[in-house]
Amino acid sequence: MQPRFRETAFSHGVSRLDQLPDDRGIEIAFAGRSNAGKSSALNRLCGRKGLARVGRTPGRTQEINVFTLPPAEDWRLIDLPGYGYARVSAKQREHWDRLLGGYLQKRQCLAGLVLIMDVRRPLTELDWQMLDWAGARRLHCVLTKADKVSRQEAQRQLHAAHARLEEAGIDASLQTFSALKDQGVEDLRGLLTEWIEEEGENTAMPDQTA
């Protein structure tokens, strides 16, 4: 059973972890700095122009937004609040930290994290914080806005980010992406489909300890 990304639909937004759906099924989370292109990447992935709101003001996503992913009733895409935007209060930033960190560290049905980063500014200090929260979960880094730089520069940034992650002992796959040019969309869909299929196989395996 494969995910039907084009039928993804917004379910609801939550401001507390206890408002999330029951911790079962399969979730794939999307995280990234404000203005890194996370909403545009989600919209392009799902082929739905207005699915995730693209705001002119960075930091607009202030809740965890939950999207259903057919055909399974308990498959979900999770849009985490954008982080790193300066024009929010310290109290709001602390709330986001608790929400993001708590979700990534505690959510059992989380199959993997897609970290969205601007190809021109990958692996900022706050991105490393996100990676620390994610721990050993599956990780895929998407370097967005590849249309803003030359192909050579995009590849240079891709290889440099891979080397830095490898040096830090972090196992991750990486790709470049452009929502504007429709670049890397099928690669991302294919990878997430693999994650879901693998997770489904793992959860369907019978208990061998009995």
mmCIF file of C-alpha atoms in Angstrom:
data_model
loop_
_atom_site.group_PDB
_atom_site.id
_atom_site.type_symbol
_atom_site.label_atom_id
_atom_site.label_comp_id
_atom_site.label_asym_id
_atom_site.label_seq_id
_atom_site.Cartn_x
_atom_site.Cartn_y
_atom_site.Cartn_z
ATOM 1 C CA MET A 1 0.000 0.000 0.000
ATOM 2 C CA GLN A 2 1.570 3.266 -1.147
ATOM 3 C CA PRO A 3 0.846 6.777 0.098
ATOM 4 C CA ARG A 4 -1.291 8.983 -2.114
ATOM 5 C CA PHE A 5 0.400 12.319 -1.539
ATOM 6 C CA ARG A 6 -1.969 14.230 -3.810
ATOM 7 C CA GLU A 7 -4.868 13.337 -1.513
ATOM 8 C CA THR A 8 -3.175 14.723 1.598
ATOM 9 C CA ALA A 9 -5.584 16.885 3.590
ATOM 10 C CA PHE A 10 -5.252 19.246 6.545
ATOM 11 C CA SER A 11 -6.689 17.741 9.712
ATOM 12 C CA HIS A 12 -6.024 20.187 12.543
ATOM 13 C CA GLY A 13 -3.420 22.233 14.356
ATOM 14 C CA VAL A 14 -2.275 21.639 17.922
ATOM 15 C CA SER A 15 -0.450 23.846 20.400
ATOM 16 C CA ARG A 16 0.108 21.091 22.981
ATOM 17 C CA LEU A 17 1.434 17.558 22.615
ATOM 18 C CA ASP A 18 -1.612 16.079 24.327
ATOM 19 C CA GLN A 19 -3.761 17.419 21.470
ATOM 20 C CA LEU A 20 -2.016 15.199 18.918
ATOM 21 C CA PRO A 21 -3.753 12.112 17.492
ATOM 22 C CA ASP A 22 -3.230 8.801 19.276
ATOM 23 C CA ASP A 23 0.427 7.812 19.097
ATOM 24 C CA ARG A 24 0.020 5.028 16.549
ATOM 25 C CA GLY A 25 0.316 4.575 12.818
ATOM 26 C CA ILE A 26 3.035 6.323 10.824
ATOM 27 C CA GLU A 27 4.030 9.986 10.912
ATOM 28 C CA ILE A 28 6.655 11.847 8.912
ATOM 29 C CA ALA A 29 7.566 15.277 10.270
ATOM 30 C CA PHE A 30 8.828 18.333 8.391
ATOM 31 C CA ALA A 31 10.954 20.880 10.237
ATOM 32 C CA GLY A 32 12.980 23.889 9.210
ATOM 33 C CA ARG A 33 13.939 27.450 9.883
ATOM 34 C CA SER A 34 11.372 30.126 9.175
ATOM 35 C CA ASN A 35 11.566 31.181 5.535
ATOM 36 C CA ALA A 36 13.545 28.073 4.486
ATOM 37 C CA GLY A 37 10.744 27.020 2.127
ATOM 38 C CA LYS A 38 9.103 24.294 4.234
ATOM 39 C CA SER A 39 5.515 25.124 3.302
ATOM 40 C CA SER A 40 6.380 25.396 -0.395
ATOM 41 C CA ALA A 41 8.161 22.040 -0.263
ATOM 42 C CA LEU A 42 5.150 20.391 1.400
ATOM 43 C CA ASN A 43 2.776 21.885 -1.140
ATOM 44 C CA ARG A 44 4.916 20.732 -4.063
ATOM 45 C CA LEU A 45 5.383 17.263 -2.563
ATOM 46 C CA CYS A 46 1.615 16.847 -2.315
ATOM 47 C CA GLY A 47 0.761 18.661 -5.530
ATOM 48 C CA ARG A 48 -1.584 20.904 -3.546
ATOM 49 C CA LYS A 49 -0.871 24.604 -3.973
ATOM 50 C CA GLY A 50 -2.600 25.845 -0.833
ATOM 51 C CA LEU A 51 -2.218 22.832 1.449
ATOM 52 C CA ALA A 52 0.393 24.345 3.765
ATOM 53 C CA ARG A 53 0.034 28.090 4.110
ATOM 54 C CA VAL A 54 2.897 30.073 2.627
ATOM 55 C CA GLY A 55 3.021 33.342 4.511
ATOM 56 C CA ARG A 56 4.834 36.554 3.646
ATOM 57 C CA THR A 57 5.791 36.793 7.303
ATOM 58 C CA PRO A 58 8.288 34.140 8.433
ATOM 59 C CA GLY A 59 7.238 32.178 11.488
ATOM 60 C CA ARG A 60 3.581 32.033 10.555
ATOM 61 C CA THR A 61 3.302 28.325 11.405
ATOM 62 C CA GLN A 62 2.934 28.553 15.179
ATOM 63 C CA GLU A 63 1.273 25.193 15.805
ATOM 64 C CA ILE A 64 2.013 21.617 14.895
ATOM 65 C CA ASN A 65 -0.157 21.100 11.820
ATOM 66 C CA VAL A 66 -1.427 17.582 11.207
ATOM 67 C CA PHE A 67 -2.218 16.311 7.695
ATOM 68 C CA THR A 68 -3.842 12.992 6.873
ATOM 69 C CA LEU A 69 -2.090 10.886 4.226
ATOM 70 C CA PRO A 70 -4.345 8.362 2.436
ATOM 71 C CA PRO A 71 -5.006 5.552 1.941
ATOM 72 C CA ALA A 72 -4.336 4.530 5.568
ATOM 73 C CA GLU A 73 -6.386 6.171 8.292
ATOM 74 C CA ASP A 74 -3.366 6.528 10.589
ATOM 75 C CA TRP A 75 -0.706 7.847 8.189
ATOM 76 C CA ARG A 76 0.111 11.506 8.724
ATOM 77 C CA LEU A 77 2.430 14.275 7.595
ATOM 78 C CA ILE A 78 3.368 16.652 10.415
ATOM 79 C CA ASP A 79 4.313 20.283 9.771
ATOM 80 C CA LEU A 80 6.316 21.521 12.745
ATOM 81 C CA PRO A 81 6.525 25.246 13.581
ATOM 82 C CA GLY A 82 9.260 27.140 11.766
ATOM 83 C CA TYR A 83 12.053 28.131 14.117
ATOM 84 C CA GLY A 84 14.655 30.860 14.361
ATOM 85 C CA TYR A 85 12.531 33.884 13.533
ATOM 86 C CA ALA A 86 13.628 36.857 15.621
ATOM 87 C CA ARG A 87 10.339 38.782 15.735
ATOM 88 C CA VAL A 88 8.630 36.569 18.284
ATOM 89 C CA SER A 89 8.709 36.908 22.032
ATOM 90 C CA ALA A 90 11.098 34.933 24.197
ATOM 91 C CA LYS A 91 8.055 33.234 25.733
ATOM 92 C CA GLN A 92 6.852 32.138 22.295
ATOM 93 C CA ARG A 93 10.291 30.801 21.384
ATOM 94 C CA GLU A 94 10.386 28.804 24.623
ATOM 95 C CA HIS A 95 6.953 27.375 23.816
ATOM 96 C CA TRP A 96 8.129 26.333 20.336
ATOM 97 C CA ASP A 97 11.246 24.732 21.821
ATOM 98 C CA ARG A 98 9.154 22.641 24.222
ATOM 99 C CA LEU A 99 6.703 21.729 21.474
ATOM 100 C CA LEU A 100 9.349 20.786 18.892
ATOM 101 C CA GLY A 101 11.704 19.068 21.295
ATOM 102 C CA GLY A 102 8.944 17.185 23.045
ATOM 103 C CA TYR A 103 7.428 15.971 19.798
ATOM 104 C CA LEU A 104 10.718 14.754 18.311
ATOM 105 C CA GLN A 105 11.897 13.078 21.487
ATOM 106 C CA LYS A 106 8.662 11.433 22.622
ATOM 107 C CA ARG A 107 6.560 10.589 19.577
ATOM 108 C CA GLN A 108 6.680 6.823 19.062
ATOM 109 C CA CYS A 109 4.962 6.678 15.671
ATOM 110 C CA LEU A 110 7.393 9.158 14.097
ATOM 111 C CA ALA A 111 8.985 7.267 11.190
ATOM 112 C CA GLY A 112 11.405 9.992 10.190
ATOM 113 C CA LEU A 113 12.245 13.683 10.009
ATOM 114 C CA VAL A 114 12.594 15.778 6.868
ATOM 115 C CA LEU A 115 14.779 18.778 7.703
ATOM 116 C CA ILE A 116 14.234 21.672 5.304
ATOM 117 C CA MET A 117 17.176 24.051 4.865
ATOM 118 C CA ASP A 118 17.886 26.889 2.451
ATOM 119 C CA VAL A 119 20.652 25.679 0.128
ATOM 120 C CA ARG A 120 22.422 29.001 0.682
ATOM 121 C CA ARG A 121 22.467 28.629 4.506
ATOM 122 C CA PRO A 122 22.415 24.953 5.521
ATOM 123 C CA LEU A 123 23.139 23.605 8.992
ATOM 124 C CA THR A 124 22.752 26.710 11.097
ATOM 125 C CA GLU A 125 23.081 26.519 14.873
ATOM 126 C CA LEU A 126 19.334 26.021 15.219
ATOM 127 C CA ASP A 127 19.372 23.229 12.631
ATOM 128 C CA TRP A 128 21.926 21.425 14.793
ATOM 129 C CA GLN A 129 19.568 21.820 17.763
ATOM 130 C CA MET A 130 16.841 20.169 15.716
ATOM 131 C CA LEU A 131 19.185 17.314 14.831
ATOM 132 C CA ASP A 132 20.042 16.868 18.489
ATOM 133 C CA TRP A 133 16.356 16.583 19.376
ATOM 134 C CA ALA A 134 15.752 14.120 16.546
ATOM 135 C CA GLY A 135 18.430 11.763 17.847
ATOM 136 C CA ALA A 136 18.727 8.502 15.920
ATOM 137 C CA ARG A 137 15.508 8.807 13.927
ATOM 138 C CA ARG A 138 15.528 8.497 10.143
ATOM 139 C CA LEU A 139 16.708 11.790 8.709
ATOM 140 C CA HIS A 140 16.511 13.341 5.269
ATOM 141 C CA CYS A 141 17.865 16.837 4.606
ATOM 142 C CA VAL A 142 16.276 18.826 1.791
ATOM 143 C CA LEU A 143 18.248 21.833 0.545
ATOM 144 C CA THR A 144 15.549 24.037 -0.904
ATOM 145 C CA LYS A 145 15.612 27.042 -3.251
ATOM 146 C CA ALA A 146 18.174 25.352 -5.493
ATOM 147 C CA ASP A 147 16.967 27.639 -8.289
ATOM 148 C CA LYS A 148 18.541 30.573 -6.424
ATOM 149 C CA VAL A 149 22.085 29.299 -7.049
ATOM 150 C CA SER A 150 23.962 27.646 -9.882
ATOM 151 C CA ARG A 151 23.856 23.867 -10.209
ATOM 152 C CA GLN A 152 27.541 23.757 -9.334
ATOM 153 C CA GLU A 153 26.995 25.772 -6.140
ATOM 154 C CA ALA A 154 24.007 23.636 -5.152
ATOM 155 C CA GLN A 155 26.102 20.484 -5.481
ATOM 156 C CA ARG A 156 28.942 22.087 -3.550
ATOM 157 C CA GLN A 157 26.607 22.930 -0.672
ATOM 158 C CA LEU A 158 25.107 19.434 -0.812
ATOM 159 C CA HIS A 159 28.493 17.730 -0.529
ATOM 160 C CA ALA A 160 29.652 20.138 2.179
ATOM 161 C CA ALA A 161 26.517 19.503 4.275
ATOM 162 C CA HIS A 162 26.942 15.760 3.863
ATOM 163 C CA ALA A 163 30.543 15.965 5.009
ATOM 164 C CA ARG A 164 29.610 18.014 8.103
ATOM 165 C CA LEU A 165 26.866 15.570 9.077
ATOM 166 C CA GLU A 166 29.162 12.605 8.547
ATOM 167 C CA GLU A 167 31.847 14.251 10.670
ATOM 168 C CA ALA A 168 29.268 14.713 13.439
ATOM 169 C CA GLY A 169 28.324 11.034 13.235
ATOM 170 C CA ILE A 170 24.831 11.758 11.888
ATOM 171 C CA ASP A 171 23.425 9.323 9.336
ATOM 172 C CA ALA A 172 21.304 11.224 6.857
ATOM 173 C CA SER A 173 20.331 11.287 3.220
ATOM 174 C CA LEU A 174 20.371 14.619 1.376
ATOM 175 C CA GLN A 175 19.032 16.168 -1.788
ATOM 176 C CA THR A 176 18.594 19.528 -3.465
ATOM 177 C CA PHE A 177 15.084 20.780 -4.161
ATOM 178 C CA SER A 178 13.304 23.605 -5.929
ATOM 179 C CA ALA A 179 9.575 24.077 -5.535
ATOM 180 C CA LEU A 180 9.670 26.738 -8.253
ATOM 181 C CA LYS A 181 11.393 24.507 -10.821
ATOM 182 C CA ASP A 182 9.772 21.254 -9.644
ATOM 183 C CA GLN A 183 13.234 19.843 -8.950
ATOM 184 C CA GLY A 184 13.666 16.881 -6.617
ATOM 185 C CA VAL A 185 9.945 16.354 -6.015
ATOM 186 C CA GLU A 186 9.798 12.776 -7.302
ATOM 187 C CA ASP A 187 12.974 11.925 -5.389
ATOM 188 C CA LEU A 188 11.374 13.118 -2.165
ATOM 189 C CA ARG A 189 8.120 11.280 -2.825
ATOM 190 C CA GLY A 190 10.031 8.097 -3.586
ATOM 191 C CA LEU A 191 12.099 8.278 -0.409
ATOM 192 C CA LEU A 192 9.115 8.943 1.854
ATOM 193 C CA THR A 193 7.242 6.085 0.214
ATOM 194 C CA GLU A 194 10.190 3.826 1.093
ATOM 195 C CA TRP A 195 10.109 5.045 4.703
ATOM 196 C CA ILE A 196 6.409 4.299 5.010
ATOM 197 C CA GLU A 197 6.737 0.879 3.399
ATOM 198 C CA GLU A 198 9.668 -0.037 5.661
ATOM 199 C CA GLU A 199 7.871 1.203 8.761
ATOM 200 C CA GLY A 200 4.763 -0.716 7.768
ATOM 201 C CA GLU A 201 6.775 -3.909 7.372
ATOM 202 C CA ASN A 202 8.427 -3.406 10.753
ATOM 203 C CA THR A 203 5.163 -2.838 12.602
ATOM 204 C CA ALA A 204 3.535 -5.781 10.830
ATOM 205 C CA MET A 205 6.264 -8.256 11.855
ATOM 206 C CA PRO A 206 5.135 -10.802 14.437
ATOM 207 C CA ASP A 207 6.724 -10.802 17.857
ATOM 208 C CA GLN A 208 9.668 -13.207 17.766
ATOM 209 C CA THR A 209 10.313 -13.158 21.526
ATOM 210 C CA ALA A 210 7.368 -15.334 22.505
#
